[in-house]
């Protein structure tokens, strides 16, 4: 039947080197065998050394992208990545509320691993007010969780506290990523708080590699793909984590400095 094939969308920025942003999302969608559409919010010029220029799409253009997808496709799950500024966040929130694109995974992209800012400072409040309440799943890394909650990262049980606070701020399921094992730095632990109040941790080995660009994008894209395939939030998160771990572990030697992960890897 027409439009039966699982379709998902990434609402995100394009990164010219293919390691992150919507390129990483599309590679993930392809690997997960879901059809991937895109609402492009911004374009950045960059490579494995960093990001060197950026252009934002207009609100009208972004709205047209939503309209064109909504009038032709059956989008079953969506994710957001780089949203750049408050106008774009408001435009994305308005359009997401207008159309049915299924559950939304919000990856609160703020800064890259190189330290390049991808969301302007004044937009935090808009992100919190407009996007968090729409999030079926919110996937902040440690730094983003600190920024969004204002909590001291040294707080005992920081991840659990942050997750509860972010849930009170409107996100239904929260995954606070990246607690490094203090003793020997051999593992990284993510904390997940589900809508029904249950929680669990996911621990994977820490891989000493410079090729980790797009890890967060890939994780949120994999969760989106899994939701688009009809899996529960818990299964989606667990499967996505296993996939990303394989992508890091079975690296690909591309780029001189901070390179991509390997989307072909199968766990
Ligand atoms: O990985 C975060 C990210 C998201 N979106 C875009 C990016 C990056 C990191 O480089 O370029 C467009």
Short mmCIF file of C-alpha atoms and ligand atoms in Angstrom, two decimals:
data_model
loop_
_atom_site.label_atom_id
_atom_site.label_comp_id
_atom_site.label_asym_id
_atom_site.label_seq_id
_atom_site.Cartn_x
_atom_site.Cartn_y
_atom_site.Cartn_z
CA UNK A 1 0.00 0.00 0.00
CA UNK A 2 1.08 3.55 -0.66
CA UNK A 3 3.17 5.01 2.14
CA UNK A 4 3.23 1.78 4.13
CA UNK A 5 7.02 1.75 4.18
CA UNK A 6 8.23 3.29 7.48
CA UNK A 7 9.18 6.92 6.93
CA UNK A 8 10.90 9.24 9.38
CA UNK A 9 12.28 12.77 9.19
CA UNK A 10 15.27 14.61 10.55
CA UNK A 11 14.81 18.30 11.22
CA UNK A 12 18.43 19.34 11.41
CA UNK A 13 21.47 21.03 9.93
CA UNK A 14 23.64 19.79 7.09
CA UNK A 15 27.33 19.26 7.86
CA UNK A 16 29.47 19.24 4.71
CA UNK A 17 31.92 16.62 5.93
CA UNK A 18 29.16 14.04 6.31
CA UNK A 19 30.16 13.09 9.85
CA UNK A 20 27.36 14.76 11.77
CA UNK A 21 24.04 16.53 11.43
CA UNK A 22 21.51 15.29 8.90
CA UNK A 23 24.13 13.34 6.97
CA UNK A 24 24.76 11.14 10.02
CA UNK A 25 20.98 10.91 10.51
CA UNK A 26 20.36 9.75 6.93
CA UNK A 27 23.15 7.17 7.11
CA UNK A 28 21.53 5.87 10.30
CA UNK A 29 18.06 5.78 8.74
CA UNK A 30 19.49 3.88 5.77
CA UNK A 31 21.26 1.38 8.03
CA UNK A 32 18.05 0.93 10.05
CA UNK A 33 16.04 0.42 6.86
CA UNK A 34 13.63 3.29 7.30
CA UNK A 35 13.00 5.87 4.60
CA UNK A 36 14.55 9.20 5.65
CA UNK A 37 13.21 12.63 4.72
CA UNK A 38 14.83 15.91 5.75
CA UNK A 39 13.76 19.34 6.91
CA UNK A 40 16.98 21.28 6.60
CA UNK A 41 17.35 24.12 9.10
CA UNK A 42 20.89 25.29 8.44
CA UNK A 43 24.05 24.38 6.54
CA UNK A 44 27.53 24.36 7.98
CA UNK A 45 30.82 24.15 6.10
CA UNK A 46 33.23 22.03 8.03
CA UNK A 47 35.58 19.09 8.09
CA UNK A 48 37.31 16.97 10.68
CA UNK A 49 39.17 20.08 11.93
CA UNK A 50 36.02 22.05 12.78
CA UNK A 51 33.22 24.21 11.42
CA UNK A 52 34.19 27.23 9.38
CA UNK A 53 30.96 28.83 8.10
CA UNK A 54 27.22 28.50 8.50
CA UNK A 55 23.99 29.66 6.84
CA UNK A 56 20.50 29.40 8.36
CA UNK A 57 17.39 28.61 6.34
CA UNK A 58 14.50 31.08 6.43
CA UNK A 59 11.32 30.41 8.43
CA UNK A 60 9.30 30.37 5.17
CA UNK A 61 11.59 27.82 3.59
CA UNK A 62 11.44 25.54 6.65
CA UNK A 63 7.63 25.80 6.74
CA UNK A 64 7.49 24.88 3.05
CA UNK A 65 9.61 21.79 3.70
CA UNK A 66 7.16 20.69 6.43
CA UNK A 67 4.20 21.34 4.14
CA UNK A 68 5.70 19.42 1.23
CA UNK A 69 6.43 16.37 3.37
CA UNK A 70 3.08 16.45 5.17
CA UNK A 71 1.10 16.58 1.93
CA UNK A 72 2.84 13.61 0.34
CA UNK A 73 4.43 11.30 2.90
CA UNK A 74 3.40 9.44 6.03
CA UNK A 75 6.05 10.41 8.55
CA UNK A 76 5.94 8.13 11.59
CA UNK A 77 8.65 9.64 13.77
CA UNK A 78 10.80 12.78 13.75
CA UNK A 79 13.94 14.13 15.35
CA UNK A 80 15.47 17.53 15.78
CA UNK A 81 19.17 18.32 15.63
CA UNK A 82 20.79 21.71 15.01
CA UNK A 83 18.16 24.45 15.16
CA UNK A 84 20.57 27.42 15.25
CA UNK A 85 18.36 30.19 16.67
CA UNK A 86 15.05 31.09 18.32
CA UNK A 87 13.25 31.83 15.04
CA UNK A 88 14.04 28.36 13.74
CA UNK A 89 12.99 26.71 17.01
CA UNK A 90 9.66 28.55 16.94
CA UNK A 91 9.12 27.69 13.27
CA UNK A 92 9.88 24.02 13.87
CA UNK A 93 7.63 23.88 16.96
CA UNK A 94 4.74 25.61 15.12
CA UNK A 95 4.98 23.23 12.17
CA UNK A 96 5.43 20.12 14.29
CA UNK A 97 2.26 21.09 16.18
CA UNK A 98 0.45 21.65 12.88
CA UNK A 99 1.18 18.31 11.21
CA UNK A 100 1.27 14.70 12.41
CA UNK A 101 4.89 13.53 12.18
CA UNK A 102 4.64 10.98 15.01
CA UNK A 103 6.73 11.02 18.19
CA UNK A 104 9.53 13.59 18.37
CA UNK A 105 13.08 12.87 19.52
CA UNK A 106 14.79 16.08 20.61
CA UNK A 107 18.58 16.10 20.56
CA UNK A 108 19.32 19.48 22.17
CA UNK A 109 22.32 20.30 19.97
CA UNK A 110 24.19 23.23 21.51
CA UNK A 111 27.90 22.87 20.81
CA UNK A 112 30.07 20.49 18.75
CA UNK A 113 32.86 18.30 20.06
CA UNK A 114 35.26 20.90 18.57
CA UNK A 115 33.64 23.62 20.68
CA UNK A 116 31.75 25.27 17.80
CA UNK A 117 28.47 26.83 18.96
CA UNK A 118 25.45 25.48 17.00
CA UNK A 119 22.68 27.24 18.96
CA UNK A 120 22.83 30.93 19.79
CA UNK A 121 22.90 31.72 23.52
CA UNK A 122 19.61 33.64 23.60
CA UNK A 123 17.75 30.66 22.14
CA UNK A 124 18.05 28.40 25.21
CA UNK A 125 14.87 29.72 26.73
CA UNK A 126 12.98 29.10 23.47
CA UNK A 127 14.38 25.57 23.32
CA UNK A 128 13.17 24.92 26.86
CA UNK A 129 9.75 26.55 26.42
CA UNK A 130 8.83 25.37 22.94
CA UNK A 131 10.67 22.12 22.26
CA UNK A 132 11.03 20.25 25.54
CA UNK A 133 7.24 19.92 25.98
CA UNK A 134 7.05 18.33 22.51
CA UNK A 135 9.78 15.78 23.21
CA UNK A 136 8.73 12.15 23.41
CA UNK A 137 12.42 11.46 23.99
CA UNK A 138 15.09 14.01 25.01
CA UNK A 139 18.74 13.01 24.64
CA UNK A 140 21.05 15.58 26.25
CA UNK A 141 24.71 14.80 26.80
CA UNK A 142 26.25 15.70 30.15
CA UNK A 143 27.10 19.24 29.08
CA UNK A 144 23.66 19.87 27.58
CA UNK A 145 21.98 18.53 30.72
CA UNK A 146 23.99 21.01 32.82
CA UNK A 147 23.06 23.85 30.47
CA UNK A 148 19.35 22.97 30.39
CA UNK A 149 18.88 22.32 34.11
CA UNK A 150 21.40 24.69 35.69
CA UNK A 151 22.38 21.83 38.04
CA UNK A 152 25.93 21.51 39.33
CA UNK A 153 27.50 18.55 37.45
CA UNK A 154 29.20 17.53 40.72
CA UNK A 155 25.76 16.95 42.31
CA UNK A 156 25.55 13.33 43.54
CA UNK A 157 23.34 11.37 41.11
CA UNK A 158 23.54 14.28 38.67
CA UNK A 159 22.09 12.29 35.76
CA UNK A 160 19.06 11.10 37.73
CA UNK A 161 18.37 14.55 39.13
CA UNK A 162 18.77 16.18 35.72
CA UNK A 163 16.49 13.60 34.09
CA UNK A 164 13.76 14.18 36.68
CA UNK A 165 14.06 17.94 36.27
CA UNK A 166 13.91 17.69 32.47
CA UNK A 167 10.84 15.49 32.78
CA UNK A 168 9.20 18.15 34.95
CA UNK A 169 10.12 20.66 32.23
CA UNK A 170 7.98 18.67 29.78
CA UNK A 171 10.05 15.94 28.12
CA UNK A 172 8.31 12.58 28.54
CA UNK A 173 11.32 10.25 28.39
CA UNK A 174 14.84 11.46 29.10
CA UNK A 175 18.26 9.93 28.39
CA UNK A 176 21.11 11.82 30.06
CA UNK A 177 24.22 10.57 28.30
CA UNK A 178 27.88 10.28 29.06
CA UNK A 179 28.83 9.69 32.70
CA UNK A 180 32.47 8.67 32.57
CA UNK A 181 33.57 6.12 35.10
CA UNK A 182 35.60 8.30 37.49
CA UNK A 183 38.10 5.64 38.52
CA UNK A 184 39.66 4.45 35.28
CA UNK A 185 37.65 6.05 32.45
CA UNK A 186 36.96 2.66 30.88
CA UNK A 187 33.20 2.94 30.67
CA UNK A 188 30.52 5.49 29.81
CA UNK A 189 27.08 5.29 31.38
CA UNK A 190 23.80 6.79 30.17
CA UNK A 191 20.85 7.20 32.52
CA UNK A 192 17.33 6.73 31.16
CA UNK A 193 14.15 7.90 32.87
CA UNK A 194 10.95 6.68 31.23
CA UNK A 195 7.59 8.39 31.24
CA UNK A 196 6.17 5.85 33.73
CA UNK A 197 8.90 6.72 36.24
CA UNK A 198 11.04 3.62 35.78
CA UNK A 199 14.72 4.12 35.11
CA UNK A 200 17.72 2.14 33.96
CA UNK A 201 21.35 2.67 33.04
CA UNK A 202 23.21 1.64 29.90
CA UNK A 203 26.95 1.13 30.25
CA UNK A 204 29.33 0.62 27.34
CA UNK A 205 33.13 0.55 27.11
CA UNK A 206 34.82 3.91 26.53
CA UNK A 207 36.74 3.76 23.23
CA UNK A 208 39.86 5.90 23.04
CA UNK A 209 39.47 7.27 19.50
CA UNK A 210 39.40 10.63 17.74
CA UNK A 211 36.64 9.31 15.43
CA UNK A 212 33.45 10.08 17.30
CA UNK A 213 31.83 12.90 15.37
CA UNK A 214 28.09 12.58 15.01
CA UNK A 215 27.68 10.12 17.87
CA UNK A 216 24.80 12.06 19.45
CA UNK A 217 23.13 12.67 16.08
CA UNK A 218 23.40 8.97 15.27
CA UNK A 219 21.94 7.91 18.61
CA UNK A 220 18.91 10.19 18.33
CA UNK A 221 18.45 9.21 14.67
CA UNK A 222 18.58 5.52 15.60
CA UNK A 223 15.96 6.07 18.33
CA UNK A 224 13.80 7.87 15.75
CA UNK A 225 14.19 5.02 13.26
CA UNK A 226 13.27 2.47 15.91
CA UNK A 227 10.17 4.47 16.89
CA UNK A 228 9.27 4.74 13.19
CA UNK A 229 9.48 0.96 13.00
CA UNK A 230 6.95 0.78 15.82
CA UNK A 231 9.16 -0.20 18.75
CA UNK A 232 8.55 1.02 22.31
CA UNK A 233 10.62 3.90 23.67
CA UNK A 234 12.61 1.54 25.90
CA UNK A 235 13.40 -0.88 23.07
CA UNK A 236 14.21 2.03 20.75
CA UNK A 237 16.71 3.46 23.24
CA UNK A 238 18.34 0.09 23.98
CA UNK A 239 18.67 -0.85 20.29
CA UNK A 240 19.95 2.61 19.36
CA UNK A 241 22.63 2.47 22.04
CA UNK A 242 23.81 -0.95 20.83
CA UNK A 243 23.98 0.36 17.25
CA UNK A 244 25.99 3.48 18.15
CA UNK A 245 28.40 1.45 20.24
CA UNK A 246 29.08 -0.78 17.22
CA UNK A 247 29.54 2.29 14.99
CA UNK A 248 32.21 3.67 17.33
CA UNK A 249 33.92 0.35 18.00
CA UNK A 250 34.23 -0.61 14.31
CA UNK A 251 35.61 2.79 13.29
CA UNK A 252 36.23 4.11 9.81
CA UNK A 253 39.47 5.89 9.01
CA UNK A 254 38.20 9.08 7.34
CA UNK A 255 39.38 12.62 8.07
CA UNK A 256 42.66 13.85 9.56
CA UNK A 257 41.48 14.98 12.97
CA UNK A 258 38.05 14.34 14.54
CA UNK A 259 36.44 11.94 12.12
CA UNK A 260 33.11 10.13 11.71
CA UNK A 261 31.87 6.86 13.16
CA UNK A 262 31.06 3.86 10.96
CA UNK A 263 27.36 3.65 10.10
CA UNK A 264 27.81 0.33 8.31
CA UNK A 265 28.62 -1.41 11.56
CA UNK A 266 26.07 -3.94 12.69
CA UNK A 267 26.01 -4.95 16.32
O1 LIG B 1 27.04 16.55 16.23
C1 LIG B 1 26.40 17.75 16.40
C2 LIG B 1 26.10 18.43 15.08
C3 LIG B 1 24.78 18.57 14.71
N1 LIG B 1 24.44 19.19 13.56
C4 LIG B 1 25.39 19.67 12.73
C5 LIG B 1 26.74 19.56 13.04
C6 LIG B 1 27.12 18.90 14.26
C7 LIG B 1 28.52 18.74 14.61
O2 LIG B 1 29.44 19.01 13.91
O3 LIG B 1 27.66 20.03 12.20
C8 LIG B 1 24.95 20.33 11.46
#
